[in-house]
Short mmCIF file of C-alpha atoms in Angstrom, two decimals:
data_model
loop_
_atom_site.label_atom_id
_atom_site.label_comp_id
_atom_site.label_asym_id
_atom_site.label_seq_id
_atom_site.Cartn_x
_atom_site.Cartn_y
_atom_site.Cartn_z
CA MET C 1430 0.14 -35.37 -18.83
CA ASP C 1431 1.40 -32.32 -16.97
CA MET C 1432 3.06 -32.81 -13.65
CA PRO C 1433 0.25 -31.11 -11.73
CA ALA C 1434 -2.46 -33.29 -13.44
CA ILE C 1435 -0.16 -36.65 -12.39
CA ILE C 1436 0.06 -35.42 -8.83
CA SER C 1437 -3.69 -34.45 -8.38
CA GLU C 1438 -4.87 -37.64 -10.12
CA TYR C 1439 -2.47 -40.20 -8.28
CA PHE C 1440 -1.30 -38.29 -5.30
CA PRO C 1441 -4.08 -35.86 -4.04
CA GLY C 1442 -2.79 -35.48 -0.38
CA ILE C 1443 0.53 -34.02 -1.64
CA SER C 1444 0.61 -30.07 -1.62
CA ALA C 1445 2.13 -27.61 -3.82
CA GLU C 1446 4.36 -26.40 -1.06
CA SER C 1447 5.94 -30.23 -1.08
CA ILE C 1448 6.49 -30.05 -4.36
CA SER C 1449 8.32 -26.90 -4.24
CA GLU C 1450 10.47 -28.45 -1.57
CA ALA C 1451 11.37 -31.44 -3.65
CA VAL C 1452 12.40 -29.67 -6.71
CA GLU C 1453 14.72 -27.61 -4.78
CA ASP C 1454 17.02 -30.39 -5.62
CA TYR C 1455 16.98 -29.26 -9.28
CA GLN C 1456 19.87 -26.39 -8.65
CA PRO C 1457 20.66 -23.88 -10.06
CA ALA C 1458 17.75 -23.69 -12.21
CA TRP C 1459 14.98 -23.86 -9.20
CA GLN C 1460 16.74 -20.50 -7.89
CA VAL C 1461 16.19 -18.79 -11.35
CA ILE C 1462 12.63 -19.94 -11.45
CA LYS C 1463 11.97 -18.71 -7.65
CA HIS C 1464 13.56 -15.31 -8.64
CA THR C 1465 11.20 -15.10 -11.56
CA TRP C 1466 8.02 -16.14 -10.42
CA SER C 1467 6.48 -16.07 -6.91
CA ASN C 1468 5.16 -19.24 -5.20
CA GLU C 1469 1.69 -17.97 -5.83
CA THR C 1470 2.31 -17.21 -9.61
CA LEU C 1471 3.60 -20.80 -9.96
CA LYS C 1472 0.46 -22.23 -8.49
CA GLU C 1473 -1.50 -19.90 -11.17
CA ILE C 1474 0.70 -21.26 -14.08
CA MET C 1475 -0.17 -24.74 -12.89
CA GLN C 1476 -3.73 -23.67 -12.86
CA GLY C 1477 -3.45 -22.33 -16.20
CA LYS C 1478 -4.31 -18.77 -15.91
CA VAL C 1479 -1.48 -15.99 -14.65
CA SER C 1480 -2.61 -12.51 -13.89
CA VAL C 1481 0.53 -10.17 -14.18
CA PRO C 1482 0.31 -6.49 -12.97
CA ASP C 1483 0.97 -3.52 -15.36
CA SER C 1484 4.04 -2.84 -13.15
CA VAL C 1485 5.58 -5.95 -13.25
CA ILE C 1486 5.51 -5.92 -17.26
CA ASN C 1487 6.52 -2.26 -17.28
CA GLU C 1488 9.37 -2.99 -15.00
CA ALA C 1489 10.70 -5.81 -17.45
CA ILE C 1490 10.33 -3.62 -20.35
CA ALA C 1491 12.49 -0.79 -18.64
CA GLU C 1492 15.01 -3.21 -17.92
CA SER C 1493 15.22 -4.74 -21.59
CA LEU C 1494 15.49 -1.06 -23.06
CA GLN C 1495 18.29 -0.24 -20.78
CA ALA C 1496 20.03 -3.56 -21.66
CA GLU C 1497 19.66 -2.58 -25.33
CA LYS C 1498 21.11 0.91 -24.54
CA ASP C 1499 23.94 -0.40 -22.57
CA GLY C 1500 24.55 -3.07 -25.34
CA SER C 1501 24.50 -0.31 -28.31
CA GLU C 1502 27.51 2.06 -29.22
CA ALA C 1503 27.81 5.11 -27.06
CA ALA C 1504 26.93 7.36 -29.98
CA ALA C 1505 24.14 5.63 -31.07
CA GLU C 1506 20.61 6.58 -29.72
CA PRO C 1507 18.16 3.52 -29.07
CA PRO C 1508 15.06 3.55 -31.43
CA VAL C 1509 12.75 3.52 -28.44
CA THR C 1510 13.91 5.20 -24.98
CA GLU C 1511 10.54 4.54 -23.16
CA LEU C 1512 7.65 2.13 -23.44
CA LYS C 1513 4.70 1.84 -21.02
CA LEU C 1514 1.56 -0.39 -21.09
CA THR C 1515 -1.62 0.28 -19.34
CA SER C 1516 -4.33 -2.41 -19.40
CA ARG C 1517 -8.06 -1.37 -19.12
CA GLU C 1518 -11.08 -3.27 -18.13
CA ASN C 1519 -12.54 -3.04 -21.78
CA GLY C 1520 -9.93 -5.25 -23.05
CA ARG C 1521 -7.93 -2.29 -24.62
CA LEU C 1522 -4.27 -2.20 -24.10
CA GLU C 1523 -2.80 1.57 -24.40
CA ILE C 1524 0.84 1.84 -25.08
CA PHE C 1525 3.18 4.92 -24.78
CA ALA C 1526 6.21 5.12 -26.52
CA ASN C 1527 9.00 7.67 -26.91
CA THR C 1528 10.98 6.87 -30.02
CA LYS C 1529 13.83 8.23 -31.87
CA ASN C 1530 12.03 8.41 -35.45
CA ILE C 1531 8.65 9.91 -34.43
CA GLY C 1532 8.87 11.25 -30.67
CA ARG C 1533 6.19 10.63 -28.41
CA VAL C 1534 3.40 8.18 -29.73
CA GLU C 1535 0.38 6.71 -28.20
CA PHE C 1536 -1.61 3.62 -29.19
CA SER C 1537 -4.97 2.09 -27.97
CA GLY C 1538 -5.61 -1.14 -29.24
CA THR C 1539 -6.12 -4.95 -28.73
CA ILE C 1540 -4.14 -8.11 -28.04
CA GLU C 1541 -5.16 -10.19 -31.33
CA GLU C 1542 -2.79 -12.99 -30.56
CA PHE C 1543 -0.24 -13.99 -27.97
CA VAL C 1544 1.76 -17.17 -28.46
CA HIS C 1545 4.72 -18.66 -26.76
CA ASN C 1546 5.87 -22.24 -26.85
CA LYS C 1547 9.09 -24.16 -27.84
CA GLU C 1548 8.92 -23.18 -31.57
CA ASP C 1549 7.68 -19.61 -31.56
CA SER C 1550 6.98 -16.53 -29.34
CA HIS C 1551 5.24 -13.46 -30.71
CA VAL C 1552 2.50 -11.05 -29.97
CA ILE C 1553 0.15 -9.54 -32.70
CA TYR C 1554 -1.44 -6.10 -31.64
CA ARG C 1555 -3.99 -4.25 -33.46
CA VAL C 1556 -4.08 -0.66 -33.37
CA ARG C 1557 -7.56 0.95 -33.31
CA GLU C 1558 -6.37 4.56 -32.24
CA ARG C 1559 -3.13 6.34 -32.15
CA ALA C 1560 -1.64 9.84 -31.86
CA LEU C 1561 1.59 11.80 -32.26
CA LYS C 1562 2.22 14.00 -29.25
CA ASP C 1563 5.06 16.25 -30.77
CA HIS C 1564 4.15 16.72 -34.40
CA GLY C 1565 0.80 19.08 -34.02
CA LEU C 1566 -1.09 18.78 -37.43
CA ALA C 1567 0.72 15.77 -38.46
CA SER C 1568 -0.96 13.86 -35.60
CA TRP C 1569 -4.09 14.16 -37.28
CA PHE C 1570 -2.88 12.63 -40.43
CA PHE C 1571 -1.09 9.90 -38.36
CA SER C 1572 -4.45 8.96 -36.61
CA ARG C 1573 -6.45 8.54 -39.94
CA ILE C 1574 -4.04 6.45 -42.20
CA SER C 1575 -2.88 2.75 -41.51
CA MET C 1576 0.14 1.99 -39.46
CA SER C 1577 2.12 0.46 -42.53
CA LEU C 1578 1.52 3.85 -44.42
CA SER C 1579 2.43 6.12 -41.50
CA GLN C 1580 5.87 4.04 -41.57
CA LYS C 1581 6.50 5.48 -45.06
CA LEU C 1582 5.50 9.17 -43.98
CA PHE C 1583 7.07 9.36 -40.33
CA GLY C 1584 9.64 6.54 -40.32
CA LYS C 1585 9.63 3.00 -39.18
CA LEU C 1586 8.46 1.87 -35.56
CA ASP C 1587 11.42 0.11 -34.46
CA LEU C 1588 11.50 -1.66 -31.04
CA GLY C 1589 15.32 -2.69 -31.44
CA GLU C 1590 17.20 -5.66 -32.41
CA SER C 1591 16.00 -7.80 -29.57
CA LEU C 1592 12.27 -7.18 -30.47
CA PRO C 1593 12.07 -7.38 -34.42
CA THR C 1594 8.84 -5.65 -35.58
CA THR C 1595 6.77 -5.96 -38.56
CA ILE C 1596 3.58 -4.08 -39.55
CA LYS C 1597 0.87 -4.79 -41.95
CA GLY C 1598 -2.13 -2.27 -42.03
CA ASN C 1599 -2.76 -1.62 -38.38
CA TYR C 1600 -1.61 -5.00 -37.13
CA ILE C 1601 1.74 -4.82 -35.40
CA THR C 1602 3.71 -8.27 -34.96
CA VAL C 1603 6.39 -8.38 -32.52
CA ASP C 1604 8.68 -11.37 -32.42
CA CYS C 1605 9.57 -11.99 -28.66
CA ARG C 1606 11.92 -14.82 -29.03
CA LYS C 1607 15.39 -13.05 -29.08
CA ALA C 1608 14.36 -10.84 -26.00
CA LEU C 1609 13.47 -14.11 -24.10
CA GLU C 1610 16.34 -15.94 -25.19
CA GLN C 1611 18.46 -13.44 -23.51
CA SER C 1612 16.56 -13.59 -20.15
CA LYS C 1613 18.00 -15.45 -16.92
CA LEU C 1614 15.12 -18.09 -17.50
CA ALA C 1615 16.20 -19.00 -20.90
CA LYS C 1616 19.61 -20.19 -19.40
CA ALA C 1617 18.14 -21.99 -16.76
CA GLU C 1618 17.89 -26.08 -17.63
CA ILE C 1619 16.72 -29.06 -15.88
CA LYS C 1620 18.17 -32.29 -17.07
CA GLY C 1621 19.20 -30.56 -20.25
CA TYR C 1622 15.58 -29.21 -20.94
CA PRO C 1623 15.45 -25.32 -20.71
CA VAL C 1624 12.93 -23.89 -18.44
CA LEU C 1625 11.52 -21.60 -20.79
CA ASP C 1626 10.34 -24.24 -23.22
CA MET C 1627 8.33 -25.68 -20.77
CA LEU C 1628 5.99 -22.96 -20.35
CA GLU C 1629 3.34 -22.20 -22.98
CA ILE C 1630 1.25 -19.16 -23.46
CA LYS C 1631 -1.79 -19.36 -25.57
CA ASN C 1632 -3.60 -16.14 -24.90
CA ALA C 1633 -3.39 -12.85 -23.22
CA VAL C 1634 -6.30 -10.54 -22.29
CA PRO C 1635 -5.95 -7.05 -20.81
CA HIS C 1636 -7.85 -6.15 -17.54
CA ASP C 1637 -7.96 -3.07 -15.51
CA GLY C 1638 -4.29 -2.76 -14.30
CA TYR C 1639 -3.13 -6.25 -15.46
CA ILE C 1640 -2.88 -8.82 -18.23
CA MET C 1641 -4.32 -12.48 -17.82
CA PHE C 1642 -2.28 -14.79 -19.56
CA GLU C 1643 -3.60 -18.36 -20.39
CA THR C 1644 -0.78 -20.93 -19.54
CA ARG C 1645 0.14 -24.44 -20.05
CA LEU C 1646 3.11 -26.27 -18.62
CA ASN C 1647 4.47 -29.18 -21.13
CA ILE C 1648 7.09 -30.86 -18.68
CA PRO C 1649 9.20 -33.73 -20.41
CA GLN C 1650 8.45 -37.12 -19.22
CA GLU C 1651 12.01 -37.85 -17.86
CA ILE C 1652 11.77 -34.73 -15.45
CA GLN C 1653 8.15 -35.76 -14.18
CA VAL C 1654 9.43 -39.17 -13.52
CA ALA C 1655 12.54 -37.73 -11.72
CA ALA C 1656 10.67 -35.16 -9.64
CA LEU C 1657 7.99 -37.62 -8.45
CA ASP C 1658 10.58 -39.82 -7.31
CA LEU C 1659 12.22 -37.05 -5.33
CA LEU C 1660 8.80 -36.05 -4.14
CA LEU C 1661 8.02 -39.65 -3.01
CA ARG C 1662 11.11 -40.48 -1.32
CA ARG C 1663 10.79 -37.23 0.80
CA HIS C 1664 7.25 -37.93 1.46
CA THR C 1665 8.08 -41.44 2.76
CA GLN C 1666 10.91 -40.16 4.96
CA GLU C 1667 8.53 -37.56 6.53
CA GLY C 1668 6.24 -40.23 7.22
CA ASN C 1669 8.59 -42.51 9.02
#
């Protein structure tokens, strides 16, 4: 059973704010969590749905691309210099990328699968419309052939070493595990358990200006018991 379910079932009078105060004893992991997610976002995660604005996602992408650039050799140009997402109300996700191989490219498509758990982290994006911005007539061919065939004609669509990409037909699969493992959240642990492994994402749906993620918390029993012990001790002390 998840932590929020335990609390709501057995301790309905304890608020989310009290939980936050009690869990502060888990340092420094809690500082990383607070830096990554606001209190409102943590509540949404507990409730199972988190809405993340495009601006937040694009900022994280920009930081990741900059880290990729800083980590590469000075003379080497990164495969992607710019990448921006735009979510639409009809469920479409538009992507603009400035790439080394094919220049500026635009995609419009849908998120077919978004998975993050302890064993796997990937997203499958189905390209429905696409266009090259710097190749004139070639853009017409690009828009009418499959993505896998376009790679043979225009070069591989590469997002860098931290985001391995495979393309089959018009489906682009991006492995996010390596990029997440380089994040601060991945380095935070509570009693030896990585915080990142406690968060599960089962789905992602674009809306106008944001993406709604379906989430679930998988908190190890040992941490549930320890956190509840801290919480109840604090609650008892405040009541005396």
